[in-house]
Amino acid sequence: MSTKYVYLFSEGNKEMRNLLGGKGANLAEMTSVGMPVPQGFTVTTEACTRYYDDGRKIAPEIQDEIFQYMAKIEEITGKKFGDKENPLLVSVRSGSRASMPGMMDTILNLGLNDEVVEGMAAKTGNPRFAYDSYRRFIQMFSDVVMEQPKTEYEKLIDEMKEKRGVSLDTELTAEDLKELVGQFKARYKQNQGVDFPAEPKTQLIEAVRAVFRSWDNPRANTYRRMNEIPYDWGTAVNVQSMVFGNSGNNSGTGVAFTRNPATGEKALFGEYLINAQGEDVVAGIRTPSPISHLEEQMPAVYRQFVEIATKLENHYLDMQDMEFTIEDGKLYMLQTRNGKRTAAAALKVAVDLVDEGMIDEKEAVMRVEPKQLDSLLHPQFDPAALAKAQIIGKGLAASPGAANGQVVFTAEEARAWHDKGQKVILVRLETSPEDIEGMVVAQGILTARGGMTSHAAVVARGMGTCCVSGLGDMVVDYDKKQFSIGDVVKKEGDFISLDGSTGNVYGEAIPTVDASISGDFDRLMTWADNARQLEVYANADNPHDAKQGSDFGSEGIGLCRTEHMFFEPSRIRAMREMIVARDVDARKKALAKILPYQQGDFEGLFEVMGERPVVIRFLDPPLHEFLPTDEGDIKEIAGDLGITPEALHNIIDGLHEFNPMMGHRGVRLTVSYPEIAEMQTTAVIKAALAVHERTGAHIVPQIMIPLVGEVKELKYVKNFVVATADALIKEAGSNMQYEVGTMIEIPRAAIVAGEIAKEADFFSFGTNDLTQMTFGFSRDDAGKFLDYYYENKIYESDPFAHLDQSGVGVLVKMAAEQGRAANPHLHLGICGEHGGDPTSVEFCHSVGLDYVSCSPFRVPIARLAAAQAAIKNPR
Ligand code: ADP
Ligand code: MG
Ligand code: MG
């Protein structure tokens, strides 16, 4: 049997989202439970994949199938596509498996031409409505299908409004709109070189093609990469008979959530516009009314809507985000999906649903996206500074968070300033999907227009970025690069702050303070901890970070980088002395000066961590990183060291390396200078003994040797460590235990892991180095060319952000298995950046690691990701 590429809404259900996309599956589901859904059909994601496989062509048999289904819709609706008396108009809507709001395109009122519009005007007795629909169609078709500039058409509308002396679209008359249609068609022909297509069948196939094509547009690609949505999923296309919210004052259109998507509060939340169509509500063209007004305006419709909303939430057991249209007093449902929400709302909804008996604790843990927690873990405004700050304006609290930064007015500027290391606030009249690149890098987003469901608000909430929208008093002047609120004027580069939880805007940069975990957050994290099987540690080099990690729930320190301790001015001097020492004695003397600093640092860590594991990595970077480069510094330091500047120059030159990343660093340093390992061991052991003495804690320090690729080099260095440690422990009359392990971060180490495991108590996968050495490109240089790889679909995501499971991951898995086989007591962890990335954490769970270690701020994210991995796939 040949593949079926098209399904009626009545043939599908919510389980078919892979094939029908989220929108199609849910339209089918609503149809099957008897809700008022304008009928239509879905062209599957497989048809989209096929379109790309066929070289961006819709195969004739798929076109035929589409027309067959069009005939079925004609039968169901009793209308005819392209008919003058009783025309069927449709919308053509994209819808992929994962919801990608605003990323792809929709066309409404398809099927109109000069004759059909006249028929529609006659049939409805409402020519204004007919021509309003027609001009919208031409606009959307030109934009979406032909990729003509939207602004050209908007400008024609603005000119018409000006000519007529009106300010709202709804004030334009039938005659005005008819004239606009003429202008639009002329503009179309001017841009396209051919007439606007009058044949509805042509319009339809072109629109379907445009939706398929939009899967590959730049903003969709950016969104996919951010959200790890695979390219090969494709999008479905929904063709649905139109209902009209723009047919008069007894009609309208709106969007609503069953709970508040910013706070999670249980109450219907939404907006609608009378006499409007499609995206008017979210586009911020007119200011919509809150959904509660509908109760007065159309009580029966409101009651029916509340009933449907409640039913949908109980059906999906989650907060729903719905689109509806009212045509001449009759309600239609156009979409439902699990609503996007802020992190705070996600936590509240998940916890409330458990309390309401709708879902269990494990399901609640699955409902919160780990990455989202990020927005709650970052600093909030310092209350004292906030109390003193001057409010310059108040908009809608569209997406919570505290942001301060410098004002910029375009997405391009936002990116440019961000790349220079500045924190920016993106200020726009309103945002559109083209602004996505700037929104991603902004600390906060401020718009003059648009409600709680505007593009800016929805996208910001999805990204966890602070947003204040709809600040109507704000006048934005793009040409002068400034905005004003009353008398206050702010120019590009000026500092402002946004409070996304209150909508307040401040005319200064308000300092921020650290976040904490409490309330719903704490309850959900407890459920997550009950479910997870991986342990979660933090990477911390000092007591402050150790404490931060610990406050966020870390169970140990998976990586303490000892070199960071040497960059402080008071210490670098001793370090430099050590580096330039020309014999062992001189080096030992310098090391002796470093020892007390190092011991003090470790004592601080052990004091914070008590008996929890602390993994201390020995000196890793190339030595020349510690040397001065500035001529003045070199003179001064040479003087300090009692050598000539020339001599110091020679030493520095001698330390120069062609490729420091692969040079004299890591274990290679201690193979050349074992006294470094002796000093560091002494510092670790003495610190542990001292803290035990003071607190009674039984500390088992873990010493980690970096960059090992051969068991003999580990063994060689380990002998010095063990000899030093055992002597100190014996001398102290203690029976303290300690461990010596290694990082697996060189591909060779992964290959010979079975050998190395015989000499190691633990492995910690250093996936930053392992990634760069496996790919053969460095993290610092990859930014220059990876964009080309994304554009050409060679790599889908940054391998330094998301562990490359099919390459680097295979090495990790192999090393874990061989290591465990050779040494059953071996414990396994990961300490690269990937330790805090949810999909990478899931991978670590599946290959059986014992723990992940990540930066303190990502500890809660890793805890939740580990819990979700364990629930999905218990081990
Ligand atoms: P998006 O995925 O960007 O929300 P949609 O496909 O949902 O795009 O459509 C955009 C707008 O058009 C929505 O407001 C939707 O409700 C409206 N719309 C889509 N199809 C129809 C239809 N058949 N009748 C009336 N309005 C429609
Ligand atoms: Mg859209
Ligand atoms: Mg929609």
PDB file of N, CA, C and O in Angstrom, residues 536-538 540 542-543 545-551 553-558 602-615 691 697-699:
ATOM      1  N   VAL A 536      24.929  14.472  42.084  1.00  0.00           N
ATOM      2  CA  VAL A 536      25.258  15.742  41.432  1.00  0.00           C
ATOM      3  C   VAL A 536      26.264  16.515  42.294  1.00  0.00           C
ATOM      4  O   VAL A 536      26.000  16.784  43.467  1.00  0.00           O
ATOM      5  N   TYR A 537      27.406  16.800  41.707  1.00  0.00           N
ATOM      6  CA  TYR A 537      28.457  17.573  42.381  1.00  0.00           C
ATOM      7  C   TYR A 537      28.597  18.930  41.690  1.00  0.00           C
ATOM      8  O   TYR A 537      28.096  19.130  40.590  1.00  0.00           O
ATOM      9  N   ALA A 538      29.332  19.803  42.353  1.00  0.00           N
ATOM     10  CA  ALA A 538      29.613  21.111  41.740  1.00  0.00           C
ATOM     11  C   ALA A 538      31.101  21.239  41.431  1.00  0.00           C
ATOM     12  O   ALA A 538      31.933  20.634  42.104  1.00  0.00           O
ATOM     13  N   ALA A 540      34.027  23.659  41.877  1.00  0.00           N
ATOM     14  CA  ALA A 540      34.255  24.834  42.729  1.00  0.00           C
ATOM     15  C   ALA A 540      35.731  24.930  43.087  1.00  0.00           C
ATOM     16  O   ALA A 540      36.343  23.939  43.463  1.00  0.00           O
ATOM     17  N   ASN A 542      36.855  27.507  45.145  1.00  0.00           N
ATOM     18  CA  ASN A 542      37.043  28.275  46.384  1.00  0.00           C
ATOM     19  C   ASN A 542      35.830  28.079  47.285  1.00  0.00           C
ATOM     20  O   ASN A 542      34.786  27.597  46.835  1.00  0.00           O
ATOM     21  N   PRO A 543      35.966  28.427  48.550  1.00  0.00           N
ATOM     22  CA  PRO A 543      34.860  28.182  49.493  1.00  0.00           C
ATOM     23  C   PRO A 543      33.557  28.875  49.081  1.00  0.00           C
ATOM     24  O   PRO A 543      32.485  28.318  49.292  1.00  0.00           O
ATOM     25  N   ASP A 545      32.289  29.433  46.030  1.00  0.00           N
ATOM     26  CA  ASP A 545      31.596  28.616  45.027  1.00  0.00           C
ATOM     27  C   ASP A 545      31.127  27.290  45.627  1.00  0.00           C
ATOM     28  O   ASP A 545      30.065  26.774  45.276  1.00  0.00           O
ATOM     29  N   ALA A 546      31.951  26.742  46.528  1.00  0.00           N
ATOM     30  CA  ALA A 546      31.573  25.475  47.166  1.00  0.00           C
ATOM     31  C   ALA A 546      30.277  25.673  47.946  1.00  0.00           C
ATOM     32  O   ALA A 546      29.363  24.837  47.903  1.00  0.00           O
ATOM     33  N   LYS A 547      30.185  26.805  48.641  1.00  0.00           N
ATOM     34  CA  LYS A 547      28.991  27.115  49.426  1.00  0.00           C
ATOM     35  C   LYS A 547      27.786  27.323  48.511  1.00  0.00           C
ATOM     36  O   LYS A 547      26.685  26.835  48.778  1.00  0.00           O
ATOM     37  N   GLN A 548      28.014  28.054  47.412  1.00  0.00           N
ATOM     38  CA  GLN A 548      26.933  28.281  46.446  1.00  0.00           C
ATOM     39  C   GLN A 548      26.403  26.947  45.917  1.00  0.00           C
ATOM     40  O   GLN A 548      25.200  26.711  45.874  1.00  0.00           O
ATOM     41  N   GLY A 549      27.318  26.065  45.524  1.00  0.00           N
ATOM     42  CA  GLY A 549      26.924  24.750  45.015  1.00  0.00           C
ATOM     43  C   GLY A 549      26.158  23.978  46.074  1.00  0.00           C
ATOM     44  O   GLY A 549      25.128  23.349  45.807  1.00  0.00           O
ATOM     45  N   SER A 550      26.659  24.041  47.279  1.00  0.00           N
ATOM     46  CA  SER A 550      26.059  23.329  48.382  1.00  0.00           C
ATOM     47  C   SER A 550      24.650  23.868  48.662  1.00  0.00           C
ATOM     48  O   SER A 550      23.710  23.098  48.868  1.00  0.00           O
ATOM     49  N   ASP A 551      24.477  25.189  48.623  1.00  0.00           N
ATOM     50  CA  ASP A 551      23.147  25.776  48.799  1.00  0.00           C
ATOM     51  C   ASP A 551      22.188  25.304  47.708  1.00  0.00           C
ATOM     52  O   ASP A 551      20.985  25.202  47.928  1.00  0.00           O
ATOM     53  N   GLY A 553      22.317  22.394  46.447  1.00  0.00           N
ATOM     54  CA  GLY A 553      22.098  20.960  46.601  1.00  0.00           C
ATOM     55  C   GLY A 553      23.209  20.053  46.104  1.00  0.00           C
ATOM     56  O   GLY A 553      22.984  18.853  45.920  1.00  0.00           O
ATOM     57  N   SER A 554      24.407  20.565  45.892  1.00  0.00           N
ATOM     58  CA  SER A 554      25.452  19.661  45.400  1.00  0.00           C
ATOM     59  C   SER A 554      25.890  18.723  46.521  1.00  0.00           C
ATOM     60  O   SER A 554      25.872  19.077  47.695  1.00  0.00           O
ATOM     61  N   GLU A 555      26.286  17.523  46.142  1.00  0.00           N
ATOM     62  CA  GLU A 555      26.641  16.501  47.126  1.00  0.00           C
ATOM     63  C   GLU A 555      28.137  16.301  47.229  1.00  0.00           C
ATOM     64  O   GLU A 555      28.599  15.384  47.901  1.00  0.00           O
ATOM     65  N   GLY A 556      28.884  17.147  46.524  1.00  0.00           N
ATOM     66  CA  GLY A 556      30.331  17.041  46.573  1.00  0.00           C
ATOM     67  C   GLY A 556      30.927  18.043  45.617  1.00  0.00           C
ATOM     68  O   GLY A 556      30.204  18.798  44.956  1.00  0.00           O
ATOM     69  N   ILE A 557      32.259  18.062  45.572  1.00  0.00           N
ATOM     70  CA  ILE A 557      32.935  18.879  44.566  1.00  0.00           C
ATOM     71  C   ILE A 557      33.594  17.915  43.589  1.00  0.00           C
ATOM     72  O   ILE A 557      34.410  17.084  43.985  1.00  0.00           O
ATOM     73  N   GLY A 558      33.207  18.019  42.334  1.00  0.00           N
ATOM     74  CA  GLY A 558      33.726  17.094  41.331  1.00  0.00           C
ATOM     75  C   GLY A 558      34.970  17.614  40.647  1.00  0.00           C
ATOM     76  O   GLY A 558      35.672  16.866  39.972  1.00  0.00           O
ATOM     77  N   PHE A 602      42.600  24.632  50.493  1.00  0.00           N
ATOM     78  CA  PHE A 602      41.964  23.315  50.641  1.00  0.00           C
ATOM     79  C   PHE A 602      41.242  23.208  51.976  1.00  0.00           C
ATOM     80  O   PHE A 602      40.168  22.626  52.068  1.00  0.00           O
ATOM     81  N   GLU A 603      41.816  23.790  53.003  1.00  0.00           N
ATOM     82  CA  GLU A 603      41.122  23.759  54.304  1.00  0.00           C
ATOM     83  C   GLU A 603      39.763  24.443  54.181  1.00  0.00           C
ATOM     84  O   GLU A 603      38.764  23.962  54.711  1.00  0.00           O
ATOM     85  N   GLY A 604      39.741  25.560  53.469  1.00  0.00           N
ATOM     86  CA  GLY A 604      38.473  26.277  53.267  1.00  0.00           C
ATOM     87  C   GLY A 604      37.441  25.386  52.587  1.00  0.00           C
ATOM     88  O   GLY A 604      36.279  25.324  52.998  1.00  0.00           O
ATOM     89  N   LEU A 605      37.865  24.664  51.568  1.00  0.00           N
ATOM     90  CA  LEU A 605      36.940  23.778  50.851  1.00  0.00           C
ATOM     91  C   LEU A 605      36.449  22.647  51.751  1.00  0.00           C
ATOM     92  O   LEU A 605      35.256  22.344  51.800  1.00  0.00           O
ATOM     93  N   PHE A 606      37.402  22.014  52.453  1.00  0.00           N
ATOM     94  CA  PHE A 606      37.010  20.886  53.317  1.00  0.00           C
ATOM     95  C   PHE A 606      36.065  21.354  54.413  1.00  0.00           C
ATOM     96  O   PHE A 606      35.159  20.635  54.822  1.00  0.00           O
ATOM     97  N   GLU A 607      36.271  22.568  54.888  1.00  0.00           N
ATOM     98  CA  GLU A 607      35.397  23.062  55.947  1.00  0.00           C
ATOM     99  C   GLU A 607      33.960  23.217  55.451  1.00  0.00           C
ATOM    100  O   GLU A 607      33.019  22.864  56.134  1.00  0.00           O
ATOM    101  N   VAL A 608      33.802  23.731  54.239  1.00  0.00           N
ATOM    102  CA  VAL A 608      32.451  23.873  53.682  1.00  0.00           C
ATOM    103  C   VAL A 608      31.847  22.496  53.403  1.00  0.00           C
ATOM    104  O   VAL A 608      30.676  22.248  53.680  1.00  0.00           O
ATOM    105  N   MET A 609      32.648  21.586  52.881  1.00  0.00           N
ATOM    106  CA  MET A 609      32.089  20.335  52.359  1.00  0.00           C
ATOM    107  C   MET A 609      31.996  19.224  53.401  1.00  0.00           C
ATOM    108  O   MET A 609      31.329  18.218  53.166  1.00  0.00           O
ATOM    109  N   GLY A 610      32.665  19.353  54.541  1.00  0.00           N
ATOM    110  CA  GLY A 610      32.593  18.301  55.565  1.00  0.00           C
ATOM    111  C   GLY A 610      33.060  16.976  54.998  1.00  0.00           C
ATOM    112  O   GLY A 610      34.110  16.893  54.380  1.00  0.00           O
ATOM    113  N   GLU A 611      32.220  15.952  55.155  1.00  0.00           N
ATOM    114  CA  GLU A 611      32.647  14.615  54.722  1.00  0.00           C
ATOM    115  C   GLU A 611      32.260  14.309  53.279  1.00  0.00           C
ATOM    116  O   GLU A 611      32.506  13.221  52.786  1.00  0.00           O
ATOM    117  N   ARG A 612      31.644  15.281  52.621  1.00  0.00           N
ATOM    118  CA  ARG A 612      31.270  15.039  51.222  1.00  0.00           C
ATOM    119  C   ARG A 612      32.519  15.012  50.345  1.00  0.00           C
ATOM    120  O   ARG A 612      33.516  15.660  50.652  1.00  0.00           O
ATOM    121  N   PRO A 613      32.491  14.260  49.267  1.00  0.00           N
ATOM    122  CA  PRO A 613      33.684  14.121  48.432  1.00  0.00           C
ATOM    123  C   PRO A 613      34.172  15.444  47.839  1.00  0.00           C
ATOM    124  O   PRO A 613      33.360  16.290  47.463  1.00  0.00           O
ATOM    125  N   VAL A 614      35.477  15.590  47.800  1.00  0.00           N
ATOM    126  CA  VAL A 614      36.089  16.752  47.156  1.00  0.00           C
ATOM    127  C   VAL A 614      37.207  16.233  46.249  1.00  0.00           C
ATOM    128  O   VAL A 614      38.130  15.564  46.722  1.00  0.00           O
ATOM    129  N   VAL A 615      37.067  16.489  44.953  1.00  0.00           N
ATOM    130  CA  VAL A 615      38.062  16.022  43.990  1.00  0.00           C
ATOM    131  C   VAL A 615      38.970  17.188  43.617  1.00  0.00           C
ATOM    132  O   VAL A 615      38.501  18.194  43.083  1.00  0.00           O
ATOM    133  N   VAL A 691      41.699  19.950  59.142  1.00  0.00           N
ATOM    134  CA  VAL A 691      40.251  20.142  59.291  1.00  0.00           C
ATOM    135  C   VAL A 691      39.652  18.998  60.114  1.00  0.00           C
ATOM    136  O   VAL A 691      38.746  19.215  60.928  1.00  0.00           O
ATOM    137  N   ALA A 697      35.561  15.819  61.207  1.00  0.00           N
ATOM    138  CA  ALA A 697      35.044  15.219  59.969  1.00  0.00           C
ATOM    139  C   ALA A 697      36.039  14.215  59.391  1.00  0.00           C
ATOM    140  O   ALA A 697      37.242  14.472  59.364  1.00  0.00           O
ATOM    141  N   HIS A 698      35.522  13.062  58.976  1.00  0.00           N
ATOM    142  CA  HIS A 698      36.385  12.054  58.339  1.00  0.00           C
ATOM    143  C   HIS A 698      36.457  12.346  56.849  1.00  0.00           C
ATOM    144  O   HIS A 698      35.601  11.949  56.087  1.00  0.00           O
ATOM    145  N   ILE A 699      37.479  13.048  56.464  1.00  0.00           N
ATOM    146  CA  ILE A 699      37.607  13.480  55.078  1.00  0.00           C
ATOM    147  C   ILE A 699      38.404  12.442  54.298  1.00  0.00           C
ATOM    148  O   ILE A 699      39.410  11.937  54.798  1.00  0.00           O
TER     149      ILE A 699
END
